[in-house]
Coordinates of N, CA and C in Angstrom, one line a residue:
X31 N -4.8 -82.1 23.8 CA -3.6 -82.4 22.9 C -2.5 -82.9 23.8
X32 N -2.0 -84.3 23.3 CA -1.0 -84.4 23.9 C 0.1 -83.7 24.1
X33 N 1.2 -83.6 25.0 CA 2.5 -82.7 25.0 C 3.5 -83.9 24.1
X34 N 4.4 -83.3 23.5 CA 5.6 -83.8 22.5 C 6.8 -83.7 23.4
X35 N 7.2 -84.7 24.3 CA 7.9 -84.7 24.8 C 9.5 -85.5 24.5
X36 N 10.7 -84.7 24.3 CA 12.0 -84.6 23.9 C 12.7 -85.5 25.0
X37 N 12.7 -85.3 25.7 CA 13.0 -86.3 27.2 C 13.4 -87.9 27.3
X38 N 14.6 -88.1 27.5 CA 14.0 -90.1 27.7 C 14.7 -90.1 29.2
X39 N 13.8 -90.8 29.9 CA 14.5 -91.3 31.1 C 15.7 -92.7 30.8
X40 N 16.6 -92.6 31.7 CA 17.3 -93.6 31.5 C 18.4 -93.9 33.0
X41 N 18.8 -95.2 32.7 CA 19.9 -95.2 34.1 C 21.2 -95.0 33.2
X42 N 21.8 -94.6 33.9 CA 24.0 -94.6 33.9 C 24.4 -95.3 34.6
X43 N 25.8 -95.8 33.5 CA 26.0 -97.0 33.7 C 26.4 -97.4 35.3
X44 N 26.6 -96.2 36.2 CA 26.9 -96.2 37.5 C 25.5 -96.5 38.5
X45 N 24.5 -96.8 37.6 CA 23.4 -96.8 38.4 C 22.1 -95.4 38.6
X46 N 23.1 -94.5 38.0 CA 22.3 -93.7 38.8 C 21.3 -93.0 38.0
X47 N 20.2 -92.0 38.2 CA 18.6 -91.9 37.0 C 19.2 -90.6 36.6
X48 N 18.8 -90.4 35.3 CA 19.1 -89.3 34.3 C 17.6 -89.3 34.0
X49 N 17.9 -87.7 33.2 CA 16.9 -87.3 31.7 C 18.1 -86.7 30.9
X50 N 17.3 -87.0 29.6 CA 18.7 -86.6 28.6 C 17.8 -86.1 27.2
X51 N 18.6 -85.0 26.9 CA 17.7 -84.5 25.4 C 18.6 -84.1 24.8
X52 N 18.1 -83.7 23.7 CA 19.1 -83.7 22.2 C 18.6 -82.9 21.1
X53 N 19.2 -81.6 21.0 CA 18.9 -80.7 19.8 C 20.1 -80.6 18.8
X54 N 19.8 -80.4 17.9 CA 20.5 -79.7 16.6 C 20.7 -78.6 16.3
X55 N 21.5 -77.3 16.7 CA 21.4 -76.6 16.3 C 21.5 -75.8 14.7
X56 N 21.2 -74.8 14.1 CA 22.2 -74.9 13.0 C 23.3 -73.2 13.3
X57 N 24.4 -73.8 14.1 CA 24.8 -72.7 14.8 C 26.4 -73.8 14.8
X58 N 27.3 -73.2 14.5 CA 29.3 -74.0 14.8 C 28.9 -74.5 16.4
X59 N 29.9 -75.0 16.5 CA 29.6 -75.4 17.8 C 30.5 -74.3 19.0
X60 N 31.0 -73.5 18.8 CA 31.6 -72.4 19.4 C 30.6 -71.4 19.8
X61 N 29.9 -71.1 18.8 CA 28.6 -70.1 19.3 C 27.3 -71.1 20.0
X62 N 27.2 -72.2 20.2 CA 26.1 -73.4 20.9 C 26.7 -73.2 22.4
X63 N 28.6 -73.1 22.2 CA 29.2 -72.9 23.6 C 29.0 -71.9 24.6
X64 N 28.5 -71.1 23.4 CA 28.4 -69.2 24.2 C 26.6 -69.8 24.7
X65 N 26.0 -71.1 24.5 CA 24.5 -70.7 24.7 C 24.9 -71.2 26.1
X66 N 25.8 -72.1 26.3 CA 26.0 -73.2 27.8 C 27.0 -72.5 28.3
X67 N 27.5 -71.1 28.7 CA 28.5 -70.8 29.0 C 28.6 -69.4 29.9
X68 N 27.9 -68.5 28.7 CA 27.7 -67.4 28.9 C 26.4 -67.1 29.9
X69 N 27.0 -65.9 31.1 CA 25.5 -65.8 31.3 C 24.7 -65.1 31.0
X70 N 24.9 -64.2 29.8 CA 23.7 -63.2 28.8 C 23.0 -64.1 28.4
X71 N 23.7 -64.9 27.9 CA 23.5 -66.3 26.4 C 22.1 -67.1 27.7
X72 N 22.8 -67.4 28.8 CA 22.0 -68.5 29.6 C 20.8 -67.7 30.2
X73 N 20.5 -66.3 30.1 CA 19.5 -65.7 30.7 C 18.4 -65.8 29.6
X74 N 18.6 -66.2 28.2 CA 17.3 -66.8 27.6 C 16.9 -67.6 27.5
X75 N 17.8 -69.2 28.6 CA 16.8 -69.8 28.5 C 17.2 -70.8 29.5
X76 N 18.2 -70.4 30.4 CA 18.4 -71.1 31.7 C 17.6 -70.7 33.5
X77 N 17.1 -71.7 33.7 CA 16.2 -71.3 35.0 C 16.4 -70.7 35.9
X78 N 17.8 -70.6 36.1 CA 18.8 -69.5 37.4 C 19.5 -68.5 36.9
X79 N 19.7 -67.6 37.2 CA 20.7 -66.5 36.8 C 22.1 -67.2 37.1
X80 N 22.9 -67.2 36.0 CA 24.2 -68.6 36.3 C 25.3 -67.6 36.3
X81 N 26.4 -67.6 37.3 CA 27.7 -67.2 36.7 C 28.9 -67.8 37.0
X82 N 29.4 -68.8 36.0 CA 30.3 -69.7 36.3 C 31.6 -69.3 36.2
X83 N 32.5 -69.2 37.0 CA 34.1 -69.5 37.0 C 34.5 -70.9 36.3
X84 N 34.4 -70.7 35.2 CA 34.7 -71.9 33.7 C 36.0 -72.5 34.1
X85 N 36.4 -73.4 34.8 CA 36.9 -73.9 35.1 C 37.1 -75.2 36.2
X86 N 37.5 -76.3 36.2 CA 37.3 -77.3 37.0 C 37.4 -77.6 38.5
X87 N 36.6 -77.1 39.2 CA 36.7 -76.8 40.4 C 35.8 -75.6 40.6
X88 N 35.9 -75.1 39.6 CA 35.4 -73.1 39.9 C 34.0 -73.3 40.3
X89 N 33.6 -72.3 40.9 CA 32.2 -71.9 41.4 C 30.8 -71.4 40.6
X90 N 29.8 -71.8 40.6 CA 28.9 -71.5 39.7 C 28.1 -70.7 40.7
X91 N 27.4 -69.2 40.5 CA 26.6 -69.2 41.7 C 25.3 -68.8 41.0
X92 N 24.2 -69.3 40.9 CA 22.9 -69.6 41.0 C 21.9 -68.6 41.5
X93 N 21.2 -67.7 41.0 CA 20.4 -66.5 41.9 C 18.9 -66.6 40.7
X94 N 17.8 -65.8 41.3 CA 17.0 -65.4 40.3 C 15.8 -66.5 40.1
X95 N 15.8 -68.0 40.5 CA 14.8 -68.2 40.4 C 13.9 -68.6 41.2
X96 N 12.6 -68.5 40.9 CA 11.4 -68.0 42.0 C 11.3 -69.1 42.6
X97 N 12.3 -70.6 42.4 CA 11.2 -71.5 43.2 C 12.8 -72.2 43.9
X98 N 13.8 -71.1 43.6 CA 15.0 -72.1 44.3 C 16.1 -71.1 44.9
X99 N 16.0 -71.2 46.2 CA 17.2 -70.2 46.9 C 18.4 -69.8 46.4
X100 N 19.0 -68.9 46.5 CA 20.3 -68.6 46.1 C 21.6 -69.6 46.2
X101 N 22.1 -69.7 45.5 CA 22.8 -71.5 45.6 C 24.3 -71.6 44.7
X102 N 25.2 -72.7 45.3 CA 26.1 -72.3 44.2 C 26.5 -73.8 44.0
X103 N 27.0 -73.7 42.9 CA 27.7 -75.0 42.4 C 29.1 -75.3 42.1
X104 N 29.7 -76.4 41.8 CA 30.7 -76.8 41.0 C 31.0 -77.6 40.0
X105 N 32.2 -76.9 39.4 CA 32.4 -77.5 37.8 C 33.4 -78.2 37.9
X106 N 32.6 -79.3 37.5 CA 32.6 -80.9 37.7 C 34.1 -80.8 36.2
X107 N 33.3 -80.1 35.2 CA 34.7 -80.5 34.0 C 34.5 -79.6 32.9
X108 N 35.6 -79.2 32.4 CA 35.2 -78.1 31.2 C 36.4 -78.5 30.0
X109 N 36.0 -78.9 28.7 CA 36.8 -79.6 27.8 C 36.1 -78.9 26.3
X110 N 36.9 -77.0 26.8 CA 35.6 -76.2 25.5 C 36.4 -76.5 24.5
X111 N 35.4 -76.2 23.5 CA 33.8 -76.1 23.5 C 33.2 -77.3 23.4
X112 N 33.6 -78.4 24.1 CA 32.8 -79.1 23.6 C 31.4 -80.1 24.8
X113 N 32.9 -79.4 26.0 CA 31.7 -80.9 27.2 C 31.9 -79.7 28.1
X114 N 30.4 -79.2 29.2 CA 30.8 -78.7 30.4 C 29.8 -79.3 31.3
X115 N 30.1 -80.1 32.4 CA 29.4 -80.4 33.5 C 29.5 -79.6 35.2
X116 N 28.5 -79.8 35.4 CA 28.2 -79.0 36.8 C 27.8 -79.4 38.3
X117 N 27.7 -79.4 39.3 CA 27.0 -79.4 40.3 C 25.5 -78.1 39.8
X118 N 24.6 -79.2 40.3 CA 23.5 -77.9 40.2 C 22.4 -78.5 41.3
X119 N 21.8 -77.4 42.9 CA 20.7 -78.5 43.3 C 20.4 -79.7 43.6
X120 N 21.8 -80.4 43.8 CA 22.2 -81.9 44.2 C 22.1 -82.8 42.9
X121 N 21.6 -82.2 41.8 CA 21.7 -83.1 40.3 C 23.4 -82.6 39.5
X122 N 23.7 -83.4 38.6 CA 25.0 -83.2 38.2 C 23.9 -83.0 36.7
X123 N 24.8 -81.8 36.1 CA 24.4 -81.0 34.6 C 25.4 -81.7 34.0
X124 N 25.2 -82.3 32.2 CA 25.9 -82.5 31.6 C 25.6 -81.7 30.5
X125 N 26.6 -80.9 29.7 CA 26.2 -80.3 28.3 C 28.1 -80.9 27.5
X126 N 26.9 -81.8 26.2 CA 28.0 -82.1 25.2 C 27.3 -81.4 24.0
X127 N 28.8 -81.1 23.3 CA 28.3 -80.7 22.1 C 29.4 -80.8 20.9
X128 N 28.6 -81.5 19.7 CA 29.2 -82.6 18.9 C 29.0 -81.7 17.5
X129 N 29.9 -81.5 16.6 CA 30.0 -80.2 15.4 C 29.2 -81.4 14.5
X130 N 28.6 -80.8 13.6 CA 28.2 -81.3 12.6 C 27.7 -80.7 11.2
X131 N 29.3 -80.4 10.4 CA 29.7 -80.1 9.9 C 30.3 -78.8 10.5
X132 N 30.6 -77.7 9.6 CA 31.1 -76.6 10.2 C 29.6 -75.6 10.6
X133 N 28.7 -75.7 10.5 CA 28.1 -74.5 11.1 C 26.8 -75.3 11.3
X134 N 26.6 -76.6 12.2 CA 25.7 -77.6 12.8 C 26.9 -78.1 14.0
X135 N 25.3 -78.0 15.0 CA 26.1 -78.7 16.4 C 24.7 -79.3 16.9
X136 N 24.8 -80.9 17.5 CA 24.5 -81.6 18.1 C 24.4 -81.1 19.6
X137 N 23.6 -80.7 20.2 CA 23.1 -80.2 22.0 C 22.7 -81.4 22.5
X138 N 23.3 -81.8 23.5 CA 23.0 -82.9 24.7 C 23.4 -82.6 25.9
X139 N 21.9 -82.1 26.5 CA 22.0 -81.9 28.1 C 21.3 -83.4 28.7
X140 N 22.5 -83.4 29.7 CA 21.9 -84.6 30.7 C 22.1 -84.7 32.2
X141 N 20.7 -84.2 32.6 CA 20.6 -84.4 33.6 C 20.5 -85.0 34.5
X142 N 21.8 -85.5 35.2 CA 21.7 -86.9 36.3 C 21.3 -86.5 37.6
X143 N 19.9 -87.6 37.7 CA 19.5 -86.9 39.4 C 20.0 -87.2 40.7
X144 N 19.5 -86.8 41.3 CA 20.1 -86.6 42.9 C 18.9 -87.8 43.5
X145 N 17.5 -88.1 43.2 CA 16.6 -89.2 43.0 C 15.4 -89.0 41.9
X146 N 15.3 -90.6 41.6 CA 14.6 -91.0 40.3 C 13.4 -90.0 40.5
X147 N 12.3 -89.6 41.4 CA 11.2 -89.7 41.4 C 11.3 -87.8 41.2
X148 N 12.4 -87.2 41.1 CA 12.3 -85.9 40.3 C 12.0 -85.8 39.1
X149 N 12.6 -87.1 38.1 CA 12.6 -87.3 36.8 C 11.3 -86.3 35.6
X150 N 10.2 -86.8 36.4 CA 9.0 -86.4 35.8 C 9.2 -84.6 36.0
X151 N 8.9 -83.8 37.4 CA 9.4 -82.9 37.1 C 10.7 -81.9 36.1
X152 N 11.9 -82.6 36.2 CA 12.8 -81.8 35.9 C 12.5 -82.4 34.2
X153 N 12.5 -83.3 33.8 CA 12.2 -83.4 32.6 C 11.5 -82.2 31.4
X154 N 10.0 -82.1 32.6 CA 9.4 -81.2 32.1 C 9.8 -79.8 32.0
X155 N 10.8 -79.1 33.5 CA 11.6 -78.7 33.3 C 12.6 -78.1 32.0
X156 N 12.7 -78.9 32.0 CA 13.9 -79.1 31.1 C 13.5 -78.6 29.0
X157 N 11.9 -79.2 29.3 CA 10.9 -79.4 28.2 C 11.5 -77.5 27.6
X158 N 10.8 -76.7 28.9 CA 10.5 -75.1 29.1 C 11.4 -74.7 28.8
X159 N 12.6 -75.1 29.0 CA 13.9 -74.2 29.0 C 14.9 -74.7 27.8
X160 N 14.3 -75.6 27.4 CA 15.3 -76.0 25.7 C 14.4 -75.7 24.8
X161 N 12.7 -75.2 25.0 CA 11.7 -74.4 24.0 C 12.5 -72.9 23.5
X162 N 12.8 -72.3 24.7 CA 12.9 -70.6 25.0 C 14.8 -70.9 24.3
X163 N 15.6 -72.0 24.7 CA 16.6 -71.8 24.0 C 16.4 -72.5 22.7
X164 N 15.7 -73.2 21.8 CA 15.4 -73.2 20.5 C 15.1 -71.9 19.8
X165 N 14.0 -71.3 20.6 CA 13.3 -69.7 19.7 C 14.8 -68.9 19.9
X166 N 15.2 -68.8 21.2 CA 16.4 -68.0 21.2 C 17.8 -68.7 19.8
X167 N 17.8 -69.4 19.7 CA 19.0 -70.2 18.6 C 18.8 -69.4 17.2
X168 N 17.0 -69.6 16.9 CA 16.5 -69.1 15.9 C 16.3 -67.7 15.4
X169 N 16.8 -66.8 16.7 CA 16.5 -65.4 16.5 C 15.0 -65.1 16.8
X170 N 14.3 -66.1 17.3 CA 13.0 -65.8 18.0 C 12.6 -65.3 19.0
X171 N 11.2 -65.1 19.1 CA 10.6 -64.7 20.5 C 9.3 -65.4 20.5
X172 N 8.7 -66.4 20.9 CA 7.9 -67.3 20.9 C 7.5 -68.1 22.2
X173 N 6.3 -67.8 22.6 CA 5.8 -68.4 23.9 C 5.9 -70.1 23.7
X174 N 6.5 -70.5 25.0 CA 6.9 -71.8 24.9 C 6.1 -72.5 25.6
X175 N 5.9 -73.9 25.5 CA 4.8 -74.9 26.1 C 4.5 -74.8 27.7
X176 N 3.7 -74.8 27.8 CA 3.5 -74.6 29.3 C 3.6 -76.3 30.3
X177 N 4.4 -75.4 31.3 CA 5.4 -76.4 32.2 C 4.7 -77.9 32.7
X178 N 3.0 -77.2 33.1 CA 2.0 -78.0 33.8 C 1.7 -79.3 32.9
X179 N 1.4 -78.9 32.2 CA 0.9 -79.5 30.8 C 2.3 -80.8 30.8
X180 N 2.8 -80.2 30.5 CA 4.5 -81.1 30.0 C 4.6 -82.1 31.6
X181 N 5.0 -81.6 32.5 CA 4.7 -82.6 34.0 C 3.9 -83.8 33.5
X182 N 2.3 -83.6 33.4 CA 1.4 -84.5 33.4 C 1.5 -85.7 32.3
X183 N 2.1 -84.8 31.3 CA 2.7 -85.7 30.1 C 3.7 -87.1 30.7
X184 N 4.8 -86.2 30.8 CA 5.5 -87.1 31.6 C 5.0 -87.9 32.6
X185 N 4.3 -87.6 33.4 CA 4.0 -88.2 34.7 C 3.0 -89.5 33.6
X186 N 2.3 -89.2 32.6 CA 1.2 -90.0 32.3 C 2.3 -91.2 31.6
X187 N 3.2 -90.6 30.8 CA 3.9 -91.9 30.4 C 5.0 -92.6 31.5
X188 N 4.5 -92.6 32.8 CA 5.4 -92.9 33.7 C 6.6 -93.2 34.1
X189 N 7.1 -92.0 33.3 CA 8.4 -91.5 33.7 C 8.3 -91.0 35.4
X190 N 9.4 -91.6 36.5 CA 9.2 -91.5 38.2 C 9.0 -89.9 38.3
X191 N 8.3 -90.0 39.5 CA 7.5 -88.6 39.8 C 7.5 -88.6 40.9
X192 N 6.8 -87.8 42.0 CA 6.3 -88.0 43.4 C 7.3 -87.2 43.9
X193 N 8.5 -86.3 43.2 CA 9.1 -85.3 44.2 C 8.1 -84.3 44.4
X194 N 8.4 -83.1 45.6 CA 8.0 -81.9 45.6 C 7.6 -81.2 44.3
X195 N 6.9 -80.4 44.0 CA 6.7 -79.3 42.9 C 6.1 -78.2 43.1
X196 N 7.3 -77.2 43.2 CA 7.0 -76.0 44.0 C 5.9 -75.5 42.8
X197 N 4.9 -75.1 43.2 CA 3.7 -74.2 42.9 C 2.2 -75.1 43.1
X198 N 2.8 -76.5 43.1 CA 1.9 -77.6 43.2 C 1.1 -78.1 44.3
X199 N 2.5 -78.2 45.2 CA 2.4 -78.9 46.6 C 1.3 -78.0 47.4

């Protein structure tokens, strides 16, 4: 079975390689803020244990996951609730989020890389961790698509590939 992949690769207009995805929630956009913000909220379905000093300049520090050292970042811009970007792992995090109506919000993370040929990885990435925060939006608990599977997908519709992939290599 093929994987259903949410993903589009793309350049910015500065040149540089993104992935970019786009959910709906049906949630105001103030509580979508607490999903990109908070780190209770971001422990259901963000890949690091996050805890950001919300503000532009402030420190993000990064702990908890198995395949990436203790790490910290910066916040690139914060304009709540609606836009917060980050330093994360040499990639820059985008999260916009657009109301639609009063209790629907538009989710758009975009991930601009550090190089093209991560694309296929973090995509897939990316696939895992906006599954676990859809069930989480929903009040769920639901096993989400498996990561391998999603990679190959990507990689098969040749979106760039050929970085490292810790568990792979």
């Amino acid at each position: 079975m093929a994987a259903d992949l949410t993903g589009t690769y793309l350049t910015l207009d500065d040149g540089r390689p993104a992935v970019r995805f786009s959910r709906t929630y049906d949630h105001p956009v103030d509580r979508v803020w607490r999903f990109v913000t908070d780190t209770g909220e971001l422990a259901h379905w963000f890949p690091s244990h996050a805890e950001i000093d919300l503000r532009p300049g402030g420190t993000i520090r990064f702990s908890g996951d198995p395949n990436l050292p203790e790490s910290t970042g910066r916040v690139i811009a914060v304009h709540a609730p609606r836009h917060l970007s980050f330093e994360w792992g040499g990639d820059e995090l985008h999260f916009d989020l657009e109301p639609l109506g009063e209790k629907r919000t538009r989710f758009t993370l975009t991930d601009v890389l550090s190089a093209a040929d991560t694309a296929a990885r973090n995509g897939a990435g990316w696939e895992v961790c906006l599954a676990a925060l859809d069930t989480h939006a929903r009040g769920e608990r639901v096993e989400g698509p498996q990561w391998k599977d999603l990679y190959e997908a990507y990689v098969d519709a040749g979106i760039p590939s050929g970085a490292p992939v810790p568990g792979m290599d």
